[in-house]
């Protein structure tokens, strides 16, 4: 079970009977206040001990994954992040990005180093205060400075909808049904950067537990179910490099949510999930009482070793089954593709139903050169020393004025934007691209060559395949600088990103900052070389 952020007494009320949850439906507009301490800690989630960067509700309770943060639709979060990092072998400043939340009027709280804020220096704190008025679903949080989240600063965030239109499909939806999939490295992130080669994951962790090749048979994650019940599992890829092919022996998975957007039910046997993506799926526990393998085959490193000795695996355990490893077998069956997915509410892409039928069309071509340099339209993204938001608030408006040069695209307000990604021959793909501040319609997915304007999948992370094209559309209804980047963290570190400066002339009038945000840059800029990275 994941650590669970407690809520204020008058807010979200959860009455747990067995595995079922009944939620108070009168808490719209609640406030969830918590402290997150970012700490270094020795951890051995796969049996190999290393120093890590973790989040915890107290300085002594850092965990991987970090504590579950949750609330009801309409929630306001007051999340005070305190940096207590001391290990000089890793980055000691930090930020926290709340992945998938739109941050309307609170771009300052998006948590991206040198886009929406300066980093939080060690021995300092920063309050992320933002509202989520109209979103519900499965999200997560992670560091957004350099490659720090590969060292462990990642955790789940769930916003429940008491009026969920698909609640009739499941019986159980609580902290026990949040499912995280991660790759894990025995090297620190700074060592991965120094190597400047494609990393190979040492282990796949399901809910923070896993094994590595040649390592000890440490306990695997156990997911408990009761025969006859229907479970909504909220699966989050908190991986920093690998994608995973997920399945549960003997059970079909009915997908009902994609990256915080409700979708029509689609029943499959296998889900390919890329870093940053989320899927809610319903599992009906109708099999005989037994243990069943949960499989998350990695695309990297340990993936080449399959499931031998419990690699890339967890356990689904029915109530009454013995405490033992499963003996079940794997079958491929139907594999989820994006073209199978259709939004439940307000389907249809904005703009006209043909290629180029948008107000503005951007073509972004991925590129790569040795040593380890990625490009977007021949420009490598290098973070500026002054956050893009601060530049805008200081008066810079045009692409020529905004840094970094060649990596900032200015977009007008209330227009339909079409972005064509061309995968070219870039290595290390498919590349999962995430747009901050928006969900988008994927009118052409990486898995096919046809267009769908009527009811395309709606999400915030989609893959761009080598040698193929992916096309998305969205409406510019959220002023601010929003990051668009590959969610393979080393690819971002080496330049695979741009900034969408959306309606910069409106940012000063619509975006809210705080005195504490104003202090971040002076504090960070005063750090000595010995206090960095």
Coordinates of C-alpha atoms in Angstrom, one line a residue, residues 25-490:
X25 CA -19.7 14.0 -2.1
X26 CA -20.0 17.4 -0.4
X27 CA -16.4 18.5 -0.4
X28 CA -16.1 20.5 -3.6
X29 CA -13.7 23.4 -2.9
X30 CA -11.8 21.5 -0.1
X31 CA -8.2 22.5 0.7
X32 CA -5.5 19.9 1.1
X33 CA -2.5 21.2 3.0
X34 CA 0.7 19.1 3.4
X35 CA 4.4 19.3 3.8
X36 CA 6.7 17.4 1.4
X37 CA 10.3 17.0 2.6
X38 CA 12.8 16.2 -0.1
X39 CA 15.6 14.1 1.4
X40 CA 18.5 11.9 0.6
X41 CA 18.1 8.3 1.8
X42 CA 19.8 5.0 1.4
X43 CA 17.3 2.6 -0.3
X44 CA 17.3 -0.9 -1.7
X45 CA 13.9 -1.4 -3.5
X46 CA 15.4 -4.2 -5.6
X47 CA 17.9 -5.4 -3.1
X48 CA 20.7 -3.1 -4.2
X49 CA 21.4 -0.2 -1.9
X50 CA 22.1 3.3 -3.2
X51 CA 21.6 6.9 -2.2
X52 CA 18.4 8.4 -3.5
X53 CA 16.3 11.6 -3.7
X54 CA 12.9 11.0 -2.1
X55 CA 9.8 12.8 -1.0
X56 CA 8.2 12.2 2.4
X57 CA 5.6 13.7 4.7
X58 CA 8.3 14.0 7.4
X59 CA 12.1 14.3 7.0
X60 CA 12.4 10.6 8.1
X61 CA 9.7 9.1 5.9
X62 CA 11.0 9.6 2.4
X63 CA 9.7 6.7 0.2
X64 CA 9.7 5.3 -3.3
X65 CA 7.3 6.0 -4.8
X66 CA 6.5 9.2 -2.8
X67 CA 3.4 9.5 -0.7
X68 CA 0.0 9.5 -2.5
X69 CA -1.4 13.0 -2.7
X70 CA -5.2 13.1 -3.3
X71 CA -8.3 15.2 -3.1
X72 CA -11.8 15.6 -4.6
X73 CA -12.6 17.5 -7.8
X74 CA -12.5 21.2 -7.1
X75 CA -9.6 20.8 -4.6
X76 CA -7.1 23.5 -3.7
X77 CA -3.6 22.2 -2.9
X78 CA -1.2 24.0 -0.4
X79 CA 1.9 21.8 -0.8
X80 CA 5.0 23.1 1.0
X81 CA 8.1 21.6 -0.4
X82 CA 11.2 21.7 1.8
X83 CA 14.6 20.8 0.3
X84 CA 16.8 18.9 2.8
X85 CA 19.2 17.4 0.3
X86 CA 22.8 17.0 1.3
X87 CA 24.4 14.3 -1.0
X88 CA 26.9 16.2 -3.3
X89 CA 26.9 13.2 -5.7
X90 CA 23.4 14.3 -7.0
X91 CA 21.6 17.6 -7.7
X92 CA 20.8 19.2 -4.3
X93 CA 18.4 21.9 -5.5
X94 CA 14.9 20.8 -6.5
X95 CA 11.5 21.6 -7.9
X96 CA 8.2 19.6 -8.0
X97 CA 6.0 19.4 -11.1
X98 CA 2.4 18.3 -10.7
X99 CA 2.1 16.4 -13.9
X100 CA -1.1 16.8 -15.9
X101 CA -2.6 19.6 -13.9
X102 CA -3.4 22.7 -16.1
X103 CA -2.3 25.3 -13.5
X104 CA -4.6 28.0 -15.0
X105 CA -3.6 31.4 -13.6
X106 CA -0.9 29.6 -11.5
X107 CA 1.8 28.9 -14.1
X108 CA 4.3 29.8 -11.3
X109 CA 3.4 26.6 -9.6
X110 CA 4.0 24.3 -12.6
X111 CA 7.4 23.4 -11.1
X112 CA 9.7 23.4 -14.1
X113 CA 13.2 24.7 -13.4
X114 CA 14.0 27.7 -15.5
X115 CA 10.6 27.7 -17.3
X116 CA 8.2 28.6 -14.5
X117 CA 10.6 29.0 -11.5
X118 CA 14.1 29.0 -10.2
X119 CA 15.0 25.9 -8.3
X120 CA 14.4 25.6 -4.6
X121 CA 17.9 25.7 -3.0
X122 CA 18.9 23.2 -0.3
X123 CA 17.8 24.3 3.2
X124 CA 14.9 26.3 1.8
X125 CA 11.2 25.7 1.1
X126 CA 8.6 26.8 -1.3
X127 CA 4.8 26.7 -1.1
X128 CA 3.0 25.4 -4.2
X129 CA -0.5 26.9 -3.8
X130 CA -2.9 26.1 -6.7
X131 CA -6.5 25.1 -7.4
X132 CA -7.8 22.3 -9.6
X133 CA -11.3 23.5 -10.4
X134 CA -12.4 21.2 -13.2
X135 CA -10.0 18.3 -13.5
X136 CA -10.3 14.8 -12.0
X137 CA -8.4 11.6 -12.7
X138 CA -4.9 10.1 -12.3
X139 CA -1.9 12.3 -12.2
X140 CA 1.6 12.3 -10.6
X141 CA 4.4 14.5 -9.3
X142 CA 8.1 14.5 -9.9
X143 CA 11.2 16.6 -9.8
X144 CA 11.7 18.8 -12.9
X145 CA 15.3 19.8 -12.7
X146 CA 18.0 18.0 -14.7
X147 CA 17.5 14.2 -14.4
X148 CA 16.8 14.3 -10.6
X149 CA 13.5 12.4 -10.8
X150 CA 15.5 9.3 -12.0
X151 CA 17.0 9.3 -8.5
X152 CA 13.6 8.7 -6.9
X153 CA 11.6 12.0 -6.5
X154 CA 8.3 10.7 -8.1
X155 CA 4.9 9.9 -6.7
X156 CA 1.2 9.5 -7.5
X157 CA -1.5 12.2 -7.3
X158 CA -5.2 11.4 -7.7
X159 CA -8.2 13.7 -7.9
X160 CA -11.4 11.8 -7.3
X161 CA -14.7 12.7 -8.9
X162 CA -17.7 12.0 -6.6
X163 CA -19.8 12.3 -9.7
X164 CA -17.7 10.0 -11.9
X165 CA -19.9 9.0 -14.9
X166 CA -18.2 5.6 -15.0
X167 CA -18.5 4.7 -11.3
X168 CA -21.0 2.0 -12.1
X169 CA -18.2 0.0 -13.7
X170 CA -16.2 -0.7 -10.5
X171 CA -16.6 -1.4 -6.8
X172 CA -13.2 -0.4 -5.4
X173 CA -11.1 2.7 -6.1
X174 CA -8.8 3.8 -3.2
X175 CA -5.2 4.0 -2.3
X176 CA -4.7 0.2 -2.6
X177 CA -5.6 0.4 -6.3
X178 CA -3.0 3.0 -7.3
X179 CA -0.3 1.2 -9.3
X180 CA 3.1 2.7 -10.2
X181 CA 5.4 1.3 -12.8
X182 CA 9.1 2.5 -12.8
X183 CA 12.5 1.8 -14.2
X184 CA 15.3 1.8 -11.6
X185 CA 19.0 2.5 -11.9
X186 CA 21.8 1.5 -9.7
X187 CA 23.8 4.5 -11.0
X188 CA 22.9 8.0 -9.9
X189 CA 21.4 10.5 -12.4
X190 CA 24.7 12.5 -12.5
X191 CA 26.5 9.2 -13.5
X192 CA 23.9 8.6 -16.2
X193 CA 24.5 12.1 -17.6
X194 CA 28.3 11.7 -17.5
X195 CA 28.0 8.4 -19.4
X196 CA 26.1 10.2 -22.2
X197 CA 24.8 6.8 -23.6
X198 CA 21.4 5.2 -23.6
X199 CA 21.0 3.9 -20.0
X200 CA 20.0 0.3 -19.3
X201 CA 17.5 -0.1 -16.4
X202 CA 18.7 -2.4 -13.7
X203 CA 15.2 -3.3 -12.5
X204 CA 11.5 -2.7 -13.0
X205 CA 9.7 -1.6 -9.9
X206 CA 5.9 -2.2 -9.4
X207 CA 4.7 -0.1 -6.5
X208 CA 8.3 0.4 -5.5
X209 CA 9.4 -3.2 -5.5
X210 CA 11.3 -5.4 -7.9
X211 CA 14.3 -7.5 -8.6
X212 CA 17.5 -7.2 -10.7
X213 CA 19.3 -9.8 -12.7
X214 CA 21.6 -11.8 -10.4
X215 CA 20.3 -10.0 -7.4
X216 CA 18.5 -11.4 -4.3
X217 CA 14.9 -12.6 -4.4
X218 CA 13.5 -9.7 -2.4
X219 CA 9.8 -9.5 -1.9
X220 CA 7.7 -8.4 -4.9
X221 CA 4.7 -6.1 -4.9
X222 CA 1.5 -7.9 -3.9
X223 CA -1.9 -6.5 -5.1
X224 CA -4.7 -8.0 -3.1
X225 CA -8.2 -8.5 -4.5
X226 CA -11.4 -10.3 -3.4
X227 CA -13.1 -12.7 -5.8
X228 CA -16.2 -11.2 -7.4
X229 CA -15.2 -7.5 -7.0
X230 CA -14.4 -5.0 -9.7
X231 CA -11.3 -2.9 -9.2
X232 CA -10.4 0.4 -10.8
X233 CA -6.6 0.4 -11.0
X234 CA -4.9 3.7 -11.6
X235 CA -1.7 2.8 -13.4
X236 CA 1.0 5.5 -13.7
X237 CA 4.3 5.2 -15.5
X238 CA 6.7 7.1 -13.3
X239 CA 9.6 5.7 -15.4
X240 CA 12.3 8.1 -16.5
X241 CA 13.5 6.1 -19.6
X242 CA 11.8 2.8 -20.4
X243 CA 8.3 2.1 -21.6
X244 CA 6.6 -1.1 -20.3
X245 CA 4.2 -3.7 -21.7
X246 CA 1.8 -4.4 -18.8
X247 CA -0.5 -7.4 -18.4
X248 CA -2.0 -9.6 -15.6
X249 CA -2.2 -13.3 -16.3
X250 CA -5.7 -14.6 -16.8
X251 CA -7.4 -11.1 -16.6
X252 CA -8.6 -8.6 -19.1
X253 CA -8.2 -4.9 -18.6
X254 CA -10.9 -2.4 -19.4
X255 CA -9.4 1.1 -19.9
X256 CA -11.7 3.9 -18.9
X257 CA -9.4 6.9 -18.3
X258 CA -6.3 8.2 -20.2
X259 CA -4.1 10.8 -18.7
X260 CA -6.9 12.4 -16.6
X261 CA -9.5 12.2 -19.4
X262 CA -12.5 9.8 -19.2
X263 CA -12.7 7.5 -22.3
X264 CA -15.2 5.0 -23.6
X265 CA -14.4 1.5 -22.2
X266 CA -11.9 -0.4 -24.2
X267 CA -11.0 -4.0 -23.2
X268 CA -7.6 -5.3 -23.9
X269 CA -5.1 -7.9 -22.6
X270 CA -1.9 -5.8 -22.7
X271 CA -1.2 -2.1 -22.2
X272 CA 1.9 -0.4 -23.5
X273 CA 2.6 2.5 -21.3
X274 CA 5.2 5.2 -21.9
X275 CA 6.9 7.5 -19.2
X276 CA 4.5 10.0 -17.9
X277 CA 1.3 8.3 -19.2
X278 CA -1.5 7.1 -17.0
X279 CA -4.4 4.6 -17.6
X280 CA -7.3 3.7 -15.3
X281 CA -8.5 0.2 -16.1
X282 CA -11.1 -2.0 -14.5
X283 CA -10.2 -5.5 -13.5
X284 CA -13.0 -8.0 -12.5
X285 CA -11.7 -10.6 -10.1
X286 CA -13.6 -13.6 -11.6
X287 CA -10.8 -16.1 -11.7
X288 CA -10.3 -19.0 -9.2
X289 CA -8.7 -18.0 -5.9
X290 CA -5.0 -18.1 -6.7
X291 CA -1.9 -16.0 -7.3
X292 CA -1.4 -14.5 -10.8
X293 CA 1.7 -12.8 -12.3
X294 CA 1.5 -9.1 -12.9
X295 CA 3.9 -8.4 -15.7
X296 CA 5.5 -5.1 -16.8
X297 CA 8.1 -6.0 -19.4
X298 CA 10.7 -3.2 -19.7
X299 CA 11.9 -1.8 -23.1
X300 CA 15.3 -1.3 -21.6
X301 CA 18.0 -3.3 -19.8
X302 CA 16.3 -5.9 -17.6
X303 CA 13.6 -6.3 -20.2
X304 CA 15.9 -8.5 -22.3
X305 CA 15.9 -11.0 -19.4
X306 CA 12.1 -11.4 -19.5
X307 CA 10.4 -12.6 -16.3
X308 CA 13.0 -15.0 -15.1
X309 CA 13.2 -15.2 -11.3
X310 CA 10.5 -12.5 -10.8
X311 CA 12.1 -9.8 -13.0
X312 CA 9.6 -7.2 -14.3
X313 CA 6.9 -8.8 -12.1
X314 CA 4.5 -8.4 -9.3
X315 CA 1.8 -10.6 -7.8
X316 CA -2.0 -10.3 -8.0
X317 CA -3.3 -12.3 -4.9
X318 CA -6.9 -13.3 -4.4
X319 CA -8.1 -13.3 -0.8
X320 CA -7.6 -16.8 0.5
X321 CA -4.7 -17.7 -1.8
X322 CA -1.4 -18.9 -0.3
X323 CA 1.6 -16.7 0.3
X324 CA 3.5 -18.0 -2.7
X325 CA 4.8 -17.1 -6.1
X326 CA 2.3 -17.6 -9.0
X327 CA 2.7 -20.4 -11.5
X328 CA 0.5 -18.8 -14.2
X329 CA 1.5 -18.3 -17.8
X330 CA 1.5 -15.3 -20.0
X331 CA -0.5 -14.8 -23.2
X332 CA -0.3 -11.7 -25.4
X333 CA -3.9 -11.3 -26.6
X334 CA -5.1 -7.8 -27.6
X335 CA -2.6 -5.0 -27.2
X336 CA -3.9 -1.5 -26.6
X337 CA -3.3 1.1 -29.3
X338 CA -4.2 4.8 -29.2
X339 CA -6.6 4.4 -32.1
X340 CA -8.8 2.2 -29.9
X341 CA -9.4 5.1 -27.4
X342 CA -12.2 7.6 -27.7
X343 CA -13.1 10.4 -25.2
X344 CA -16.3 9.8 -23.2
X345 CA -17.1 13.6 -23.0
X346 CA -17.0 16.2 -25.7
X347 CA -15.2 14.1 -28.3
X348 CA -13.7 15.7 -31.4
X349 CA -10.6 17.7 -32.2
X350 CA -10.7 21.5 -32.5
X351 CA -10.3 23.0 -36.0
X352 CA -11.3 21.7 -39.4
X353 CA -11.2 18.0 -40.2
X354 CA -8.2 17.9 -42.5
X355 CA -4.4 18.2 -42.1
X356 CA -3.5 21.8 -41.6
X357 CA -7.1 22.7 -40.6
X358 CA -6.0 24.8 -37.6
X359 CA -5.3 28.5 -37.0
X360 CA -1.6 27.8 -36.6
X361 CA 0.5 24.8 -37.7
X362 CA 3.9 24.0 -36.2
X363 CA 6.2 21.4 -37.6
X364 CA 8.7 20.0 -35.1
X365 CA 11.4 17.7 -36.4
X366 CA 13.4 15.7 -34.0
X367 CA 17.2 15.4 -34.5
X368 CA 20.3 13.9 -33.0
X369 CA 24.1 14.3 -33.2
X370 CA 26.9 12.7 -31.3
X371 CA 28.0 13.2 -28.6
X372 CA 24.5 12.9 -27.0
X373 CA 22.8 16.0 -28.4
X374 CA 19.1 16.2 -29.3
X375 CA 17.4 18.9 -31.4
X376 CA 14.0 20.3 -32.1
X377 CA 14.1 22.0 -35.5
X378 CA 17.9 22.0 -35.4
X379 CA 17.9 23.7 -32.0
X380 CA 19.1 22.0 -28.8
X381 CA 17.1 23.2 -25.8
X382 CA 19.5 24.6 -23.1
X383 CA 17.7 26.0 -20.0
X384 CA 18.0 29.8 -19.7
X385 CA 19.5 31.3 -16.5
X386 CA 16.3 33.4 -16.1
X387 CA 13.0 31.5 -16.0
X388 CA 10.8 32.1 -19.1
X389 CA 7.9 33.2 -16.8
X390 CA 10.1 35.8 -15.2
X391 CA 11.2 37.0 -18.6
X392 CA 7.6 37.5 -19.7
X393 CA 6.6 39.2 -16.4
X394 CA 9.6 41.5 -16.9
X395 CA 8.3 42.6 -20.3
X396 CA 9.7 40.2 -23.0
X397 CA 7.0 39.1 -25.4
X398 CA 8.3 38.0 -28.8
X399 CA 10.3 34.9 -29.7
X400 CA 13.3 37.1 -30.5
X401 CA 13.2 38.5 -26.9
X402 CA 12.7 35.3 -25.0
X403 CA 15.4 32.9 -24.0
X404 CA 16.6 30.3 -24.9
X405 CA 17.0 31.4 -28.5
X406 CA 15.2 29.2 -31.0
X407 CA 13.4 27.1 -28.4
X408 CA 10.5 29.5 -27.5
X409 CA 7.4 29.6 -29.7
X410 CA 4.9 32.3 -29.1
X411 CA 1.2 31.4 -29.6
X412 CA -1.8 33.7 -29.8
X413 CA -4.8 33.3 -27.4
X414 CA -7.9 31.3 -28.2
X415 CA -6.6 29.7 -31.4
X416 CA -6.5 26.1 -32.5
X417 CA -2.9 24.9 -32.7
X418 CA -1.7 21.9 -34.7
X419 CA 1.7 20.4 -34.0
X420 CA 3.2 17.8 -36.4
X421 CA 6.1 15.9 -34.8
X422 CA 8.4 14.2 -37.2
X423 CA 10.4 11.4 -35.6
X424 CA 13.2 11.4 -38.2
X425 CA 16.0 9.0 -37.4
X426 CA 16.4 10.0 -33.8
X427 CA 17.7 7.1 -31.6
X428 CA 16.2 6.0 -28.3
X429 CA 12.6 6.2 -29.5
X430 CA 9.7 6.0 -29.4
X431 CA 9.8 9.4 -27.7
X432 CA 6.9 10.2 -25.3
X433 CA 6.1 13.9 -25.7
X434 CA 4.3 15.8 -22.9
X435 CA 2.7 19.2 -23.1
X436 CA 2.3 21.2 -19.9
X437 CA -0.9 23.2 -19.3
X438 CA -3.1 21.2 -21.6
X439 CA -4.6 18.0 -22.7
X440 CA -4.5 17.6 -26.5
X441 CA -6.3 15.5 -29.2
X442 CA -4.0 13.1 -31.0
X443 CA -5.4 13.3 -34.5
X444 CA -2.6 11.1 -35.9
X445 CA -1.1 8.6 -33.6
X446 CA 2.4 7.1 -33.9
X447 CA 0.8 3.6 -34.4
X448 CA -0.9 4.4 -37.7
X449 CA -0.9 6.7 -40.7
X450 CA -4.6 7.7 -40.7
X451 CA -6.2 10.8 -39.2
X452 CA -9.1 10.9 -36.8
X453 CA -10.8 14.3 -36.1
X454 CA -14.1 12.9 -35.0
X455 CA -13.2 11.2 -31.7
X456 CA -9.4 10.9 -31.3
X457 CA -7.7 10.0 -28.0
X458 CA -7.3 13.0 -25.6
X459 CA -4.3 13.0 -23.3
X460 CA -1.1 14.9 -22.3
X461 CA 1.6 12.4 -23.3
X462 CA 1.8 10.7 -26.7
X463 CA 4.6 8.9 -28.4
X464 CA 6.6 10.0 -31.5
X465 CA 8.0 7.0 -33.4
X466 CA 11.3 7.0 -35.3
X467 CA 10.6 7.7 -38.9
X468 CA 6.9 8.4 -38.4
X469 CA 4.6 11.4 -37.8
X470 CA 2.4 12.2 -34.8
X471 CA -0.1 15.1 -34.9
X472 CA -1.8 16.8 -32.0
X473 CA -4.3 19.7 -31.6
X474 CA -5.2 21.9 -28.7
X475 CA -6.7 25.4 -28.1
X476 CA -4.7 28.2 -26.5
X477 CA -7.0 29.0 -23.6
X478 CA -4.3 29.0 -20.9
X479 CA -1.8 31.9 -21.0
X480 CA 1.7 31.2 -19.8
X481 CA 4.9 29.5 -20.8
X482 CA 4.3 25.7 -21.1
X483 CA 7.0 23.2 -21.5
X484 CA 6.8 20.6 -24.4
X485 CA 9.4 17.9 -24.1
X486 CA 10.3 14.3 -24.4
X487 CA 9.5 12.5 -21.1
X488 CA 12.6 10.3 -21.4
X489 CA 14.5 12.4 -18.9
X490 CA 18.0 12.1 -20.4

